PDB file of C-alpha atoms in Angstrom:
ATOM      1  CA  MET A   1     -18.525  -6.686-353.013  1.00 38.00           C
ATOM      2  CA  ILE A   2     -19.106  -6.834-356.768  1.00 44.00           C
ATOM      3  CA  LYS A   3     -22.749  -6.846-357.843  1.00 50.00           C
ATOM      4  CA  LEU A   4     -23.442  -9.923-359.994  1.00 53.00           C
ATOM      5  CA  ALA A   5     -26.358  -8.587-362.032  1.00 60.00           C
ATOM      6  CA  CYS A   6     -28.944  -5.868-362.417  1.00 83.00           C
ATOM      7  CA  LEU A   7     -31.937  -8.204-362.581  1.00 93.00           C
ATOM      8  CA  ARG A   8     -34.564  -9.278-360.067  1.00 94.00           C
ATOM      9  CA  PHE A   9     -36.117 -12.737-360.047  1.00 96.00           C
ATOM     10  CA  CYS A  10     -39.379 -13.947-358.524  1.00 96.00           C
ATOM     11  CA  VAL A  11     -40.204 -17.651-358.285  1.00 97.00           C
ATOM     12  CA  LEU A  12     -42.678 -17.483-355.391  1.00 96.00           C
ATOM     13  CA  GLY A  13     -45.701 -17.323-357.676  1.00 94.00           C
ATOM     14  CA  PRO A  14     -45.392 -16.943-361.421  1.00 94.00           C
ATOM     15  CA  LEU A  15     -41.816 -16.648-362.666  1.00 96.00           C
ATOM     16  CA  THR A  16     -40.920 -13.033-363.348  1.00 95.00           C
ATOM     17  CA  VAL A  17     -37.659 -11.428-364.335  1.00 96.00           C
ATOM     18  CA  THR A  18     -37.290  -7.662-364.235  1.00 94.00           C
ATOM     19  CA  THR A  19     -34.546  -5.106-364.442  1.00 89.00           C
ATOM     20  CA  VAL A  20     -33.816  -3.108-361.305  1.00 81.00           C
ATOM     21  CA  ASP A  21     -35.938  -0.365-362.920  1.00 85.00           C
ATOM     22  CA  GLY A  22     -38.888  -2.762-363.101  1.00 86.00           C
ATOM     23  CA  ALA A  23     -38.857  -3.416-366.856  1.00 90.00           C
ATOM     24  CA  PRO A  24     -39.844  -7.005-367.656  1.00 92.00           C
ATOM     25  CA  VAL A  25     -37.346  -9.368-369.273  1.00 93.00           C
ATOM     26  CA  SER A  26     -38.988 -11.598-371.858  1.00 91.00           C
ATOM     27  CA  LEU A  27     -38.384 -15.346-371.873  1.00 92.00           C
ATOM     28  CA  ARG A  28     -40.064 -16.885-374.907  1.00 87.00           C
ATOM     29  CA  GLY A  29     -41.510 -20.357-375.124  1.00 90.00           C
ATOM     30  CA  ASN A  30     -41.994 -22.878-372.349  1.00 92.00           C
ATOM     31  CA  ARG A  31     -38.551 -24.368-371.993  1.00 95.00           C
ATOM     32  CA  LEU A  32     -36.541 -21.246-371.116  1.00 96.00           C
ATOM     33  CA  PRO A  33     -38.822 -20.328-368.199  1.00 97.00           C
ATOM     34  CA  ALA A  34     -38.833 -23.946-366.992  1.00 97.00           C
ATOM     35  CA  LEU A  35     -35.029 -24.141-367.177  1.00 97.00           C
ATOM     36  CA  LEU A  36     -34.587 -20.802-365.410  1.00 98.00           C
ATOM     37  CA  SER A  37     -37.098 -21.735-362.714  1.00 97.00           C
ATOM     38  CA  GLU A  38     -35.230 -24.943-361.890  1.00 97.00           C
ATOM     39  CA  LEU A  39     -31.900 -23.128-361.778  1.00 98.00           C
ATOM     40  CA  LEU A  40     -33.346 -20.394-359.541  1.00 98.00           C
ATOM     41  CA  VAL A  41     -35.034 -22.791-357.113  1.00 97.00           C
ATOM     42  CA  ASN A  42     -31.528 -24.209-356.661  1.00 97.00           C
ATOM     43  CA  ALA A  43     -29.757 -20.835-356.892  1.00 97.00           C
ATOM     44  CA  ASN A  44     -26.033 -20.868-356.167  1.00 97.00           C
ATOM     45  CA  ARG A  45     -26.029 -24.683-356.126  1.00 96.00           C
ATOM     46  CA  PRO A  46     -25.262 -27.083-358.970  1.00 97.00           C
ATOM     47  CA  VAL A  47     -28.236 -28.649-360.741  1.00 98.00           C
ATOM     48  CA  PRO A  48     -27.430 -31.967-362.444  1.00 97.00           C
ATOM     49  CA  VAL A  49     -28.025 -32.141-366.186  1.00 96.00           C
ATOM     50  CA  SER A  50     -30.225 -35.195-365.554  1.00 95.00           C
ATOM     51  CA  ARG A  51     -32.573 -33.040-363.453  1.00 97.00           C
ATOM     52  CA  LEU A  52     -32.681 -30.294-366.082  1.00 97.00           C
ATOM     53  CA  VAL A  53     -33.435 -32.866-368.785  1.00 96.00           C
ATOM     54  CA  GLU A  54     -36.279 -34.220-366.649  1.00 96.00           C
ATOM     55  CA  VAL A  55     -37.705 -30.722-366.183  1.00 96.00           C
ATOM     56  CA  LEU A  56     -37.503 -29.903-369.884  1.00 96.00           C
ATOM     57  CA  TRP A  57     -38.578 -33.174-371.488  1.00 96.00           C
ATOM     58  CA  GLY A  58     -39.826 -35.553-368.817  1.00 94.00           C
ATOM     59  CA  GLU A  59     -39.092 -39.233-369.356  1.00 92.00           C
ATOM     60  CA  HIS A  60     -38.700 -38.936-373.127  1.00 93.00           C
ATOM     61  CA  PRO A  61     -35.930 -36.474-374.011  1.00 94.00           C
ATOM     62  CA  PRO A  62     -34.950 -36.104-377.657  1.00 94.00           C
ATOM     63  CA  LYS A  63     -31.766 -37.795-378.855  1.00 93.00           C
ATOM     64  CA  SER A  64     -30.279 -34.338-379.321  1.00 93.00           C
ATOM     65  CA  TYR A  65     -30.943 -33.272-375.711  1.00 92.00           C
ATOM     66  CA  VAL A  66     -27.267 -32.447-375.059  1.00 90.00           C
ATOM     67  CA  SER A  67     -27.038 -29.938-377.903  1.00 93.00           C
ATOM     68  CA  ASN A  68     -30.540 -28.660-377.127  1.00 95.00           C
ATOM     69  CA  MET A  69     -29.498 -28.074-373.500  1.00 94.00           C
ATOM     70  CA  HIS A  70     -26.451 -26.087-374.656  1.00 94.00           C
ATOM     71  CA  THR A  71     -28.725 -23.994-376.881  1.00 95.00           C
ATOM     72  CA  TYR A  72     -31.176 -23.248-374.064  1.00 96.00           C
ATOM     73  CA  ILE A  73     -28.382 -22.343-371.642  1.00 96.00           C
ATOM     74  CA  SER A  74     -26.861 -20.069-374.291  1.00 95.00           C
ATOM     75  CA  ARG A  75     -30.221 -18.360-374.852  1.00 94.00           C
ATOM     76  CA  LEU A  76     -30.652 -17.823-371.108  1.00 95.00           C
ATOM     77  CA  ARG A  77     -27.191 -16.288-370.887  1.00 94.00           C
ATOM     78  CA  GLU A  78     -28.105 -13.895-373.716  1.00 93.00           C
ATOM     79  CA  ARG A  79     -31.409 -12.873-372.130  1.00 93.00           C
ATOM     80  CA  LEU A  80     -29.955 -12.560-368.619  1.00 93.00           C
ATOM     81  CA  ASP A  81     -26.938 -10.480-369.514  1.00 82.00           C
ATOM     82  CA  GLY A  82     -24.581 -10.319-366.545  1.00 83.00           C
ATOM     83  CA  VAL A  83     -26.086 -13.234-364.604  1.00 91.00           C
ATOM     84  CA  PRO A  84     -23.505 -16.004-364.294  1.00 94.00           C
ATOM     85  CA  ILE A  85     -24.797 -19.392-365.428  1.00 96.00           C
ATOM     86  CA  GLU A  86     -21.832 -21.677-364.945  1.00 96.00           C
ATOM     87  CA  GLN A  87     -21.205 -25.140-366.241  1.00 95.00           C
ATOM     88  CA  VAL A  88     -20.077 -27.279-363.316  1.00 95.00           C
ATOM     89  CA  ALA A  89     -19.250 -30.969-363.058  1.00 91.00           C
ATOM     90  CA  GLY A  90     -22.341 -32.753-364.344  1.00 92.00           C
ATOM     91  CA  GLY A  91     -24.616 -29.724-364.409  1.00 96.00           C
ATOM     92  CA  TYR A  92     -25.155 -25.981-364.268  1.00 97.00           C
ATOM     93  CA  ARG A  93     -25.377 -23.332-361.555  1.00 98.00           C
ATOM     94  CA  ILE A  94     -26.866 -19.851-361.641  1.00 97.00           C
ATOM     95  CA  ARG A  95     -25.306 -17.330-359.268  1.00 96.00           C
ATOM     96  CA  VAL A  96     -27.550 -14.664-357.788  1.00 95.00           C
ATOM     97  CA  GLU A  97     -27.357 -12.384-354.796  1.00 94.00           C
ATOM     98  CA  THR A  98     -29.848 -12.989-352.004  1.00 94.00           C
ATOM     99  CA  GLU A  99     -31.608  -9.651-352.549  1.00 94.00           C
ATOM    100  CA  ASP A 100     -32.115 -10.401-356.258  1.00 94.00           C
ATOM    101  CA  LEU A 101     -34.256 -13.541-355.770  1.00 96.00           C
ATOM    102  CA  ASP A 102     -37.451 -13.562-353.717  1.00 96.00           C
ATOM    103  CA  LEU A 103     -36.919 -17.192-352.679  1.00 96.00           C
ATOM    104  CA  LEU A 104     -33.498 -16.409-351.175  1.00 95.00           C
ATOM    105  CA  VAL A 105     -34.918 -13.361-349.375  1.00 94.00           C
ATOM    106  CA  PHE A 106     -37.660 -15.580-347.930  1.00 95.00           C
ATOM    107  CA  ARG A 107     -35.188 -18.278-346.864  1.00 93.00           C
ATOM    108  CA  ALA A 108     -32.947 -15.693-345.185  1.00 92.00           C
ATOM    109  CA  ALA A 109     -35.902 -14.179-343.327  1.00 92.00           C
ATOM    110  CA  ALA A 110     -37.133 -17.614-342.242  1.00 94.00           C
ATOM    111  CA  GLU A 111     -33.672 -18.501-340.942  1.00 89.00           C
ATOM    112  CA  ALA A 112     -33.436 -15.193-339.071  1.00 88.00           C
ATOM    113  CA  GLY A 113     -36.851 -15.903-337.551  1.00 91.00           C
ATOM    114  CA  ARG A 114     -35.760 -19.371-336.414  1.00 87.00           C
ATOM    115  CA  GLU A 115     -32.614 -17.937-334.841  1.00 87.00           C
ATOM    116  CA  ALA A 116     -34.576 -15.232-333.037  1.00 85.00           C
TER     117      ALA A 116
END
């Protein structure tokens, strides 16, 4: 299996992004962390642009929200080198391995507990 990235993500608590060596990855401003959080909570599943717009701007997005969204996605791709953020029909999807996201580790453990 090919490893998707060399980053670790935590969304259970404050959002943190670190390298596998533990070095923090900086996400400036408020919008990049909010965008990444929404993508990670829905990791490996498409998130509609309408949902991302709601997360970033609430009920009053700017007229330029489409180009702004492209800019934010581009900035995330730069900061998260090697983490696939894919444009899919009507939205975006971030692909992460289970062991690289605390939420996916928790969900896998909860499912294993239910099956046991």
